Amino acid sequence: MKVILSLGLIRGLLWQLLGTALGIGFFTLVRALLGLPSWEAEPAIVVGALFGALFFLLGVGVLNDWLKWAAGEPTEDHVDDSHLGWRRYFGPSLDHKVIGVQYLVLSLVLMSVGGLFALLFRTELAQVQMQFLSLDQYNTLMSLHGMVMIISILMGIAAFMNYLVPLLIGAHDMAFPRLNAFSFWIAVPSAIILLSSLALGGFDTGWTGYPPLSVRAPIGIQMFLLGVSLSGFSSILGGLNIIATIVRMRARSMTPFRMPIFVWSSLATSIISLTATQLIGLSFQMVMLQRLFGMSFFDATKGGNPILFQHLFWFYSHPAVYIFVLPGLGIISELLPVFVRKPLFGYRWIAMSSLGIALVGFLVWGHHMFTSGMAEYLRVPFMYSTLLVAVPTGIKFFSWLATAWQGKISFETPMLFILAGIVVFLLGGLSGPPHAVVSTNLHLHDSYFVVGHFHNAMYGGFVFPFFAAIFYWYPKITGKRLSETLGKIQFWLMAPSFVIMSLLMMRIGLLGMRRRIADYEPAFGFEPYHLIMTIMAFLTALGVVVFFINVIYTQLKGQPVTGNVWNSRSPEWQVPSPMPVHNYERELIVVGEPYDYGSPGSRYVKFVGEA
Amino acid sequence: MAHTSKSKAFRLGLLVFIALVVLTVVEFFLAVYLNVWLLLVIVALCKAGLVIYYYMHVYRLFQADTTLDRNSYAYKLATNRLGLWLFLVSDSFVFGGLMVARINLLGLTHPHLEQTVGLIVTSVLLVSSFFMNRAETAIAHGKRNQFVASTAITLILGIAFLVGVIGVEWRIAPFGPADGAHGAVFYSMTGFHAFHVFTGIIFLAIVLRNGLRGCYSSERHWGVEACAVYWHFVDVVWIFYYPALYLIGTVIE
């Protein structure tokens, strides 16, 4: 019991409960003192949730050092808490490797939750008419699936950026370790707030939360808006930290064009998440304000403009897709040369293409609004800017093909996932331009074709590279190697069934299936397609279950591995696994190009004092 | 020698302040007599540029490192500066988003507000920026007493600004937050800004308390510098919000 209470997470959750109750009580008391009718559910719950999040942070103890600074007391840098063992993963550790694992676990938990939601409403869709979900439940699950998965992806990329960026650039930690811990821990109460919308009547807006529907939705939407706004801070501050780390903490001899590609893609991602994320937070907060105080930003009858919400929302939410995929594409570029034993083709072009996607990504949001009543003259500029994204993305594909060309390819599990990522992202990429082109967009808008395209982009750009990265760096993180057999079973369960599912999504979308709806017209004959898609979704989920079995099996039965498992040139593999607490004992010196695989005798890095 | 550089720094702060005052007066009369939005935007940009360069010392970001020792105070200081500026860049997207909402919903109109109150709170914030700069210059030259006094004055002026906006302007405004788009825009823009002023006041209070206990020296005063840069950032936001809410366009009832 004492051990359990000493865990920051448990303390935080208890404090959050306490804080929520206090917030609701405080708000009601203030109203009573002001002589207003003392109970009003919606603002009370919002205040309670805000208090809960703040109390969670206090309870975890992630604010302690800042409070000490404010009080003018000294704090200790580089705390070695490795003596705590497994317990430090549940507390406010400042070690970027611990925080990376924390992000990873949170990402997998949220992915399981979001996946479960998807399975529930996918099963409902397998047959026409409603079987076991009510329409409201369907809408809530469908909406939450979107946002829970998005936050899971943000946590997943943060996991690898946190774990890898300092290691790849030879730093001992992130530039701001306390901010790093804060960025992670703010995400936990926000995820809880987000999921609490299930208990508060849910909501029916989809993950986009467009007004006026979101202004009329049940109270659950407030928790959705607040949870997303708060978890946005995780992304913003995480991005800030990554940029500062890359700029200030690189090994002295690592010039920008000798940084590993993953660092470049992390930089590009962080530039977007640092800036654009504020606008989804703002647009959601404006909806919250409209609901709480009647401020008519989006109420056309009182001088507001609902299209304004869509502009603010998509200014983040389109670049957000590049936040999700750029690290994954970076992982593909990072791992591909290792498994084909050839230099990465066109290093500089790849590095610049990440930045190119990030910057062009800021100019394309209008293509989500071709049917929304946006000024018509804006359609063509947004069409061309969107099509322009295909150029830097095409550079990446060209490089991957040229890298793999005539290589000595070996098909370990990470490589399988990398290849699946490339193929699936290509499907997602090729189904993109039809949405960019105005004429086809008007036909495809709000159809299942969009759903298919989006899931292809996410699986190719995030899910498959994410699993590749887990399989690849698992020995570095834990000192044990995941089972290849189980990994291959997982791959063959996930990849083909996912491809079938997404192609069918696009097929029925072209035939006229609308997205987001709970029921469909039997006469269209979509039922068999939906049944197959549901079966494929379950097979994909089974693959994830196999992954969890693999992790448990490896932790219990796996043999320790310490060496350079994949024969990589990257600096983190030149030291024993698992990674030492303070990363590199001696300073890193860059002596060659990062990806010169196959040229005998060449090295990327050595350590001070090494021959 | 040290004395001349000291008085130079103080004199520069004063000169910039005078320039800002002149520009604010020019801005006000431009709005009254000409009301060409482009001119007001240009004046605001000039004011913001002066504050960002001379008060926020943006050029410090681009100074080369004097040391390569990663554990030294100087190196960490430069890293902290970068972090703070990245935060401000991020924060400016919030204020920019609200400005976009204002332009979209109100266009060339502005809400019906009391011009005297607007001018007074703007002047209060401007004077507070001057004293904030004075406090930072003082501690950088080891003048503890002047630093403490200037910080305290900044703090009081900050509170006065909040009282002016929340306590006076919000009360006497003839419309509430639920009254149409101009109500929504006015209360959200001033509210978000006031929240930042409020956090800045907390920051100032912490700096004042630690300053009284002697936590800062002429070599080590990152806390003061961070507070000053943040405070000036809040001022820069108001440099744009003041004309956007009070000056540009015609009044809507």
mmCIF file with all atom_site columns, N, CA and C in Angstrom, chain A residues 118-149:
data_model
loop_
_atom_site.group_PDB
_atom_site.id
_atom_site.type_symbol
_atom_site.label_atom_id
_atom_site.label_alt_id
_atom_site.label_comp_id
_atom_site.label_asym_id
_atom_site.label_entity_id
_atom_site.label_seq_id
_atom_site.pdbx_PDB_ins_code
_atom_site.Cartn_x
_atom_site.Cartn_y
_atom_site.Cartn_z
_atom_site.occupancy
_atom_site.B_iso_or_equiv
_atom_site.pdbx_formal_charge
_atom_site.auth_seq_id
_atom_site.auth_comp_id
_atom_site.auth_asym_id
_atom_site.auth_atom_id
_atom_site.pdbx_PDB_model_num
ATOM 1  N N  . ALA A 1 118 ? -13.389 1.754  -31.883 1.00 0.00 ? 118 ALA A N  1
ATOM 2  C CA . ALA A 1 118 ? -13.570 1.490  -33.313 1.00 0.00 ? 118 ALA A CA 1
ATOM 3  C C  . ALA A 1 118 ? -14.200 0.124  -33.515 1.00 0.00 ? 118 ALA A C  1
ATOM 4  N N  . LEU A 1 119 ? -13.725 -0.879 -32.761 1.00 0.00 ? 119 LEU A N  1
ATOM 5  C CA . LEU A 1 119 ? -14.278 -2.223 -32.932 1.00 0.00 ? 119 LEU A CA 1
ATOM 6  C C  . LEU A 1 119 ? -15.768 -2.230 -32.591 1.00 0.00 ? 119 LEU A C  1
ATOM 7  N N  . LEU A 1 120 ? -16.140 -1.486 -31.542 1.00 0.00 ? 120 LEU A N  1
ATOM 8  C CA . LEU A 1 120 ? -17.547 -1.463 -31.141 1.00 0.00 ? 120 LEU A CA 1
ATOM 9  C C  . LEU A 1 120 ? -18.428 -0.919 -32.268 1.00 0.00 ? 120 LEU A C  1
ATOM 10 N N  . PHE A 1 121 ? -18.049 0.262  -32.793 1.00 0.00 ? 121 PHE A N  1
ATOM 11 C CA . PHE A 1 121 ? -18.980 0.805  -33.789 1.00 0.00 ? 121 PHE A CA 1
ATOM 12 C C  . PHE A 1 121 ? -18.792 0.151  -35.142 1.00 0.00 ? 121 PHE A C  1
ATOM 13 N N  . ARG A 1 122 ? -17.622 -0.444 -35.352 1.00 0.00 ? 122 ARG A N  1
ATOM 14 C CA . ARG A 1 122 ? -17.425 -1.210 -36.578 1.00 0.00 ? 122 ARG A CA 1
ATOM 15 C C  . ARG A 1 122 ? -18.342 -2.434 -36.585 1.00 0.00 ? 122 ARG A C  1
ATOM 16 N N  . THR A 1 123 ? -18.469 -3.077 -35.422 1.00 0.00 ? 123 THR A N  1
ATOM 17 C CA . THR A 1 123 ? -19.362 -4.234 -35.326 1.00 0.00 ? 123 THR A CA 1
ATOM 18 C C  . THR A 1 123 ? -20.799 -3.817 -35.584 1.00 0.00 ? 123 THR A C  1
ATOM 19 N N  . GLU A 1 124 ? -21.151 -2.649 -35.052 1.00 0.00 ? 124 GLU A N  1
ATOM 20 C CA . GLU A 1 124 ? -22.508 -2.133 -35.286 1.00 0.00 ? 124 GLU A CA 1
ATOM 21 C C  . GLU A 1 124 ? -22.767 -1.935 -36.778 1.00 0.00 ? 124 GLU A C  1
ATOM 22 N N  . LEU A 1 125 ? -21.714 -1.501 -37.501 1.00 0.00 ? 125 LEU A N  1
ATOM 23 C CA . LEU A 1 125 ? -21.900 -1.210 -38.922 1.00 0.00 ? 125 LEU A CA 1
ATOM 24 C C  . LEU A 1 125 ? -21.986 -2.462 -39.786 1.00 0.00 ? 125 LEU A C  1
ATOM 25 N N  . ALA A 1 126 ? -21.592 -3.621 -39.227 1.00 0.00 ? 126 ALA A N  1
ATOM 26 C CA . ALA A 1 126 ? -21.526 -4.824 -40.056 1.00 0.00 ? 126 ALA A CA 1
ATOM 27 C C  . ALA A 1 126 ? -22.883 -5.187 -40.631 1.00 0.00 ? 126 ALA A C  1
ATOM 28 N N  . GLN A 1 127 ? -23.949 -4.789 -39.940 1.00 0.00 ? 127 GLN A N  1
ATOM 29 C CA . GLN A 1 127 ? -25.293 -5.077 -40.442 1.00 0.00 ? 127 GLN A CA 1
ATOM 30 C C  . GLN A 1 127 ? -26.072 -3.787 -40.535 1.00 0.00 ? 127 GLN A C  1
ATOM 31 N N  . VAL A 1 128 ? -27.020 -3.721 -41.451 1.00 0.00 ? 128 VAL A N  1
ATOM 32 C CA . VAL A 1 128 ? -27.868 -2.528 -41.487 1.00 0.00 ? 128 VAL A CA 1
ATOM 33 C C  . VAL A 1 128 ? -28.767 -2.526 -40.257 1.00 0.00 ? 128 VAL A C  1
ATOM 34 N N  . GLN A 1 129 ? -29.259 -1.352 -39.961 1.00 0.00 ? 129 GLN A N  1
ATOM 35 C CA . GLN A 1 129 ? -30.061 -1.063 -38.767 1.00 0.00 ? 129 GLN A CA 1
ATOM 36 C C  . GLN A 1 129 ? -29.195 -1.168 -37.502 1.00 0.00 ? 129 GLN A C  1
ATOM 37 N N  . MET A 1 130 ? -29.743 -0.642 -36.411 1.00 0.00 ? 130 MET A N  1
ATOM 38 C CA . MET A 1 130 ? -28.965 -0.613 -35.178 1.00 0.00 ? 130 MET A CA 1
ATOM 39 C C  . MET A 1 130 ? -29.188 -1.911 -34.410 1.00 0.00 ? 130 MET A C  1
ATOM 40 N N  . GLN A 1 131 ? -28.092 -2.533 -33.973 1.00 0.00 ? 131 GLN A N  1
ATOM 41 C CA . GLN A 1 131 ? -28.235 -3.777 -33.233 1.00 0.00 ? 131 GLN A CA 1
ATOM 42 C C  . GLN A 1 131 ? -28.047 -3.580 -31.732 1.00 0.00 ? 131 GLN A C  1
ATOM 43 N N  . PHE A 1 132 ? -26.875 -3.082 -31.326 1.00 0.00 ? 132 PHE A N  1
ATOM 44 C CA . PHE A 1 132 ? -26.654 -3.032 -29.875 1.00 0.00 ? 132 PHE A CA 1
ATOM 45 C C  . PHE A 1 132 ? -26.213 -1.663 -29.376 1.00 0.00 ? 132 PHE A C  1
ATOM 46 N N  . LEU A 1 133 ? -25.995 -0.692 -30.279 1.00 0.00 ? 133 LEU A N  1
ATOM 47 C CA . LEU A 1 133 ? -25.657 0.662  -29.841 1.00 0.00 ? 133 LEU A CA 1
ATOM 48 C C  . LEU A 1 133 ? -26.829 1.582  -30.137 1.00 0.00 ? 133 LEU A C  1
ATOM 49 N N  . SER A 1 134 ? -27.028 2.561  -29.256 1.00 0.00 ? 134 SER A N  1
ATOM 50 C CA . SER A 1 134 ? -28.001 3.593  -29.594 1.00 0.00 ? 134 SER A CA 1
ATOM 51 C C  . SER A 1 134 ? -27.313 4.585  -30.536 1.00 0.00 ? 134 SER A C  1
ATOM 52 N N  . LEU A 1 135 ? -28.093 5.437  -31.167 1.00 0.00 ? 135 LEU A N  1
ATOM 53 C CA . LEU A 1 135 ? -27.500 6.391  -32.107 1.00 0.00 ? 135 LEU A CA 1
ATOM 54 C C  . LEU A 1 135 ? -26.528 7.319  -31.386 1.00 0.00 ? 135 LEU A C  1
ATOM 55 N N  . ASP A 1 136 ? -26.895 7.746  -30.172 1.00 0.00 ? 136 ASP A N  1
ATOM 56 C CA . ASP A 1 136 ? -26.007 8.624  -29.411 1.00 0.00 ? 136 ASP A CA 1
ATOM 57 C C  . ASP A 1 136 ? -24.710 7.921  -29.046 1.00 0.00 ? 136 ASP A C  1
ATOM 58 N N  . GLN A 1 137 ? -24.841 6.662  -28.635 1.00 0.00 ? 137 GLN A N  1
ATOM 59 C CA . GLN A 1 137 ? -23.622 5.910  -28.294 1.00 0.00 ? 137 GLN A CA 1
ATOM 60 C C  . GLN A 1 137 ? -22.728 5.765  -29.516 1.00 0.00 ? 137 GLN A C  1
ATOM 61 N N  . TYR A 1 138 ? -23.352 5.469  -30.659 1.00 0.00 ? 138 TYR A N  1
ATOM 62 C CA . TYR A 1 138 ? -22.556 5.350  -31.875 1.00 0.00 ? 138 TYR A CA 1
ATOM 63 C C  . TYR A 1 138 ? -21.809 6.653  -32.141 1.00 0.00 ? 138 TYR A C  1
ATOM 64 N N  . ASN A 1 139 ? -22.530 7.772  -32.073 1.00 0.00 ? 139 ASN A N  1
ATOM 65 C CA . ASN A 1 139 ? -21.884 9.059  -32.370 1.00 0.00 ? 139 ASN A CA 1
ATOM 66 C C  . ASN A 1 139 ? -20.747 9.350  -31.408 1.00 0.00 ? 139 ASN A C  1
ATOM 67 N N  . THR A 1 140 ? -20.978 9.078  -30.122 1.00 0.00 ? 140 THR A N  1
ATOM 68 C CA . THR A 1 140 ? -19.952 9.360  -29.135 1.00 0.00 ? 140 THR A CA 1
ATOM 69 C C  . THR A 1 140 ? -18.721 8.495  -29.381 1.00 0.00 ? 140 THR A C  1
ATOM 70 N N  . LEU A 1 141 ? -18.944 7.203  -29.605 1.00 0.00 ? 141 LEU A N  1
ATOM 71 C CA . LEU A 1 141 ? -17.797 6.311  -29.811 1.00 0.00 ? 141 LEU A CA 1
ATOM 72 C C  . LEU A 1 141 ? -17.032 6.706  -31.074 1.00 0.00 ? 141 LEU A C  1
ATOM 73 N N  . MET A 1 142 ? -17.782 7.024  -32.128 1.00 0.00 ? 142 MET A N  1
ATOM 74 C CA . MET A 1 142 ? -17.133 7.400  -33.393 1.00 0.00 ? 142 MET A CA 1
ATOM 75 C C  . MET A 1 142 ? -16.325 8.676  -33.202 1.00 0.00 ? 142 MET A C  1
ATOM 76 N N  . SER A 1 143 ? -16.896 9.658  -32.492 1.00 0.00 ? 143 SER A N  1
ATOM 77 C CA . SER A 1 143 ? -16.182 10.918 -32.294 1.00 0.00 ? 143 SER A CA 1
ATOM 78 C C  . SER A 1 143 ? -14.952 10.720 -31.421 1.00 0.00 ? 143 SER A C  1
ATOM 79 N N  . LEU A 1 144 ? -15.139 9.951  -30.334 1.00 0.00 ? 144 LEU A N  1
ATOM 80 C CA . LEU A 1 144 ? -14.016 9.751  -29.415 1.00 0.00 ? 144 LEU A CA 1
ATOM 81 C C  . LEU A 1 144 ? -12.919 8.913  -30.060 1.00 0.00 ? 144 LEU A C  1
ATOM 82 N N  . HIS A 1 145 ? -13.312 7.945  -30.897 1.00 0.00 ? 145 HIS A N  1
ATOM 83 C CA . HIS A 1 145 ? -12.291 7.150  -31.596 1.00 0.00 ? 145 HIS A CA 1
ATOM 84 C C  . HIS A 1 145 ? -11.315 8.079  -32.299 1.00 0.00 ? 145 HIS A C  1
ATOM 85 N N  . GLY A 1 146 ? -11.860 9.077  -33.003 1.00 0.00 ? 146 GLY A N  1
ATOM 86 C CA . GLY A 1 146 ? -10.995 10.003 -33.726 1.00 0.00 ? 146 GLY A CA 1
ATOM 87 C C  . GLY A 1 146 ? -10.043 10.719 -32.793 1.00 0.00 ? 146 GLY A C  1
ATOM 88 N N  . MET A 1 147 ? -10.574 11.364 -31.759 1.00 0.00 ? 147 MET A N  1
ATOM 89 C CA . MET A 1 147 ? -9.693  12.203 -30.954 1.00 0.00 ? 147 MET A CA 1
ATOM 90 C C  . MET A 1 147 ? -8.776  11.392 -30.056 1.00 0.00 ? 147 MET A C  1
ATOM 91 N N  . VAL A 1 148 ? -9.260  10.259 -29.521 1.00 0.00 ? 148 VAL A N  1
ATOM 92 C CA . VAL A 1 148 ? -8.380  9.438  -28.682 1.00 0.00 ? 148 VAL A CA 1
ATOM 93 C C  . VAL A 1 148 ? -7.210  8.931  -29.515 1.00 0.00 ? 148 VAL A C  1
ATOM 94 N N  . MET A 1 149 ? -7.482  8.521  -30.758 1.00 0.00 ? 149 MET A N  1
ATOM 95 C CA . MET A 1 149 ? -6.406  8.039  -31.613 1.00 0.00 ? 149 MET A CA 1
ATOM 96 C C  . MET A 1 149 ? -5.427  9.166  -31.943 1.00 0.00 ? 149 MET A C  1
#
